[in-house]
Amino acid sequence: MTNFPGFYRSSIGKKMIVALTGVILMLFVIGHLLGNLQIFLGPRWVNDYAQHLRDLGPLLWAVRITLLIAVFLHIYFTVSLALDNRRARPQGYEKRNYIKASYASRHMVVSGLVVLAFVVFHLLHFTGRKFNARFPMLKNDPLNHYDVYSMMVYGFQNVYVSAFYIIGLFLLTLHLTHGTSSFFQSLGLNDKKLTPQLAFGARVFAWLLFIGYTAIPVAVLLGLIHPAQQL
Amino acid sequence: MNFQLNVWRQANAKSKGKFATYEARNIAPDTSFLEMLDIVNDELTERSEAPIAFDSDCREGICGACALTINGQAHGPKHPAAACQLYMRSFDDGKTITVEPFRAKPFPLVRDLVIDRSALDRIVQAGGFIAARAGSAPEANSIPVPKHNADLAIEAAACIGCGACAAACPNASAMLFTAAKVSHLAFLPQGAPERTLRVTKMVRQMDAEGFGNCTNTYECEAVCPAEISASFIAKLNREYARAVLQRSVGE
Amino acid sequence: MIGKLEGKVPPGPLEQKWRNHKNNSRLVSPNNRRKFEIIVVGSGLAGGSAAATLGELGYRVKCFCYQDSPRRAHSIAAQGGINAAKNYQNDGDSVFRLFYDTIKGGDFRSREANVYRLAEVSNLIIDQCTEQGVPFAREYGGLLANRSFGGAQVSRTFYARGQTGQQLLLGAYQALCRQIALGTVKMFPQTEMLDLVLVDGHAKGVITRNLCTGQIQAFAGDAVVLATGGYGNVFFLSTNARGCNVTATYRAYKRGALFGNPCFTQIHPTCIPVTGHHQSKLTLMSESLRNDGRVWVPKRTEDCAKPPNEIPDADRDYYLERKYPSFGNLAPRDIASRAAKEVCDEGRGVGPGGRGVYLDFADAISRLNEDTIRERYGNLFDIYQKITAEDAYKTPMRIYPAVHYTMGGLWVDYNLMSNIPGLHVIGEANFSDHGANRLGASALMQGLADGYFVLPYTLPNYLAGQIGKRPSTDHEEFKLVESEVRARVKKLLEVNGERTLTSFHRELGLLLWDKCGMARNATGLREALEKIPDLRDEFWKKVRVPGEGESYNQSLERAGRIADFLEFAELMCIDALERDESCGGHFREEHQTPDGEAQRDDENFAAVFAWEFQGNGKVERPKLHREPLHFEAVHLTQRSYK
């Protein structure tokens, strides 16, 4: 009766896919942060790390494709759920007074789409090395690795870019304050006792990520980190 | 006490509705919200205006008939309670109170504040039962049930079927209602033989009725008069995943 | 003309009657069952369980309820529990003891064989409900728990927190849902029965009104089962749901069914008192509270206005403990209710209007601590707080008796069939099992016994001779009754006077509460019998029913019900006047023992009073038929709870 097609067409199946892909993306966000934080350890660490990733070759592409599929499914099913939800209440309320539903939980689609826009920009910015006249001028570091370190510092020295990063990260955080505890619920991995603890944990986790990520542009803007090569 | 009521009026499902304003004067603080509406209705009748239609029966919070959204909250500002357990002393004198029906596509409007919740019945009809022919039941104490499970079962079974969960949900999802029934029967050994089929069919019916999807906002549990926990939705998800696995993997 | 009333109690010793009867009953073979259409009106414990069981057996069932879902029937509000003679506690319980307690609690005014059968099938109900997934309370070992209830010395009450009625009803509702999905039962929610159709003297159909569309429609069946509950709402204020009404049974009465013991009504001692004119219903607080609460009023009337904690113990009158030292606060319902009325009549009542007594937990809290009390009664204290905004942990609850249940109902024989062939009546709607007073936790038992285990066996006795005799709704009788129903609806809408429905209902209720409530006397009853017809006349001249008939019209629904109450109230008073004795909940002030207890007159009144409709009004009095009650297994005694 219910086979796999039935599953991904059902309300619960769809949200489980959203949750599972969310977990993948969240793991990436954690890993990505750990990699980036190496900037505080000096150019050597970050540049080595970046080279290391590039050396993975096909494996890197496997990860990238997985992430791409995850992003696609995450968005596709969320939008499909959101459209269902819109249809489920054609006549809205005159007055609405939420008790428990948080701002974050009610605006996942919006926060998610802004994050998507941010990610696109971010990929073009640092992976595609766009929007900055200095990026093409960067020379390799002494070990002949691409100087990611300096690229990041030059990138964030632009106040507008950094501000956009911080806004994007803020929305990602908002998204994750709800999303992180939500996937436990969607996958049925919690109970009455665990739910409030998970909700608290999720908020702590999301804000730690925020602090970790924003530390980099903030540090650059405050002049605590300098480029490894002057241009 | 005196209040101004802003009430949704709609003659039937096909006509167009609108808000109308009424005065409720000299209301004793011990009057229940529904009794206040009774008083307003008697006055409307005396003035030859159509009384406000609203559903209620037991008026003690157990039958689940009353279904009002009061000032933007299903069952009004006091939780946990059904609208019939709400008293006028909970409101500030002289305030305006907005009264709307429970709104969701699967709850078509009948008149004014009365809605048709047969969608919830159909979800139960799809599988929310244990097939037990009268006369064939084994001796009641032959199957012990751990107290922990029995307690969880009754927590879930406390649902009064009012539909406030779907009315309050930003997505008009009836997941808490469905979760309560699936969980109630899944916690009991008697419910085991139909466990897989039950959750599959009930979820399919819930989706077919046109309810929205759960996005874990937990607004449902905040308004539930029976204090059903949203963690039962996690249980429903678990039961559903288990059923899908069992049905696709086979034995 | 109705001859001698036959209870059709099977012969043989009491404990073999039901078995013998089942062995000798007629059967309908499975392939014939689908040829029968059974109409079930009402979807509570009795109607829901009957419809589900008959559907399961293969009959084609049509089930009607006025609520928007069968799950909302008023059985849902029962809190306490359900009795069964399982003897899981090893405390000496047995079928005979449950039978004896029930018949004694009913003050020996019920039919012995029916009560014995009820006790006999009680155990099957627990098995059935457990298998359906009713989450009864359990011990840590996983086995079923019991608690004790009023009027019994053993622990035989099964319960599911304070929601036993809800859980049992959901069990029946789920079974019903399954049959609906299978197509054996067709459910008609929001549909009210407005009349019964008789064809050649047999009940063969009903006329209904769809409450959403206003459509009046005829349905034909091979048999009609009424499971429409009690008529407590005749008192305006009661613990019944707002929609509970007498219409179905009263309409059947007007078509010739006998009404049994209509004056037997139960006043429950622990309800939240009336607070004001605006009130639309009363709320019950479970009898179990009396296990730990002490009931008192001030000794002096001048203390009544003082806050309770300023009244010293010496100035309090713990009147139940004083009058009934051995049962104390756990005296049966009728006795506890009357005692409360007495002290309030003496002017010692407390709270608004002086109609209330204290139920005090201070002693229990100091003895056991607050947490224990919270664990036992927390949900009840919460209900109390919601309604009164008072904290019963700090200040005593105020309680007062309120109408709760009606033992009277349509007369039925041992097969649960009324004197009209084909018309079966089950649950609270019949008069059968509780005599003059019902014990706690017995209503749920009776509803489910009738629906799951009695009617499915007795109905074939009637059906077996009826194959192919179902008329079509084109039959002239259907046309006739339908036109009468339409005319009545039209008439209600056409009065267009100036008085509201509520004002009539309230006036009737107050009159009955005063003259035919907890205590009755001939003078008062005669007075009521003078006033009711006048009120009824005024109703038909001055009532205002807004709106039209062909749409959702709650005023019209209520109007029809109140119109029937206005007729039925008279029947109640006639019955109360005719029963010139006190028994159970029927307390005639003229008949009391020297210390104020109910004084039965077994020589003249050990009988069911079944009334036959002759017409309303002072002239056409209903005709009384008496079914004498014979007691073979029990010895009639004066109830004593001292």
Short mmCIF file of C-alpha atoms in Angstrom, two decimals, chain C residues 232-238 403 501-517 532 535 562 565-566 569 572:
data_model
loop_
_atom_site.label_atom_id
_atom_site.label_comp_id
_atom_site.label_asym_id
_atom_site.label_seq_id
_atom_site.Cartn_x
_atom_site.Cartn_y
_atom_site.Cartn_z
CA GLY C 232 -33.05 16.06 33.11
CA ASN C 233 -33.17 19.26 31.10
CA VAL C 234 -36.87 19.55 31.85
CA PHE C 235 -35.54 21.32 34.97
CA PHE C 236 -33.79 23.94 32.77
CA LEU C 237 -30.70 23.80 34.98
CA SER C 238 -29.12 20.37 35.17
CA VAL C 403 -30.46 17.29 38.55
CA LEU C 501 -37.47 30.49 24.63
CA THR C 502 -35.14 30.82 27.57
CA SER C 503 -37.77 32.60 29.63
CA PHE C 504 -40.24 29.74 29.17
CA HIS C 505 -37.71 27.05 29.80
CA ARG C 506 -36.44 28.79 32.91
CA GLU C 507 -39.92 29.34 34.29
CA LEU C 508 -40.81 25.70 33.77
CA GLY C 509 -37.54 24.54 35.31
CA LEU C 510 -37.89 26.65 38.43
CA LEU C 511 -41.44 25.47 38.93
CA LEU C 512 -40.45 21.83 38.65
CA TRP C 513 -37.37 22.23 40.82
CA ASP C 514 -39.58 23.79 43.43
CA LYS C 515 -42.52 21.39 43.28
CA CYS C 516 -41.14 18.19 41.79
CA GLY C 517 -37.47 18.37 42.77
CA ILE C 532 -47.97 23.87 33.69
CA LEU C 535 -47.53 28.05 30.87
CA ILE C 562 -39.05 23.04 25.10
CA PHE C 565 -40.76 19.51 27.98
CA LEU C 566 -43.82 21.64 28.65
CA ALA C 569 -43.44 18.08 32.86
CA MET C 572 -43.81 13.86 35.67
#
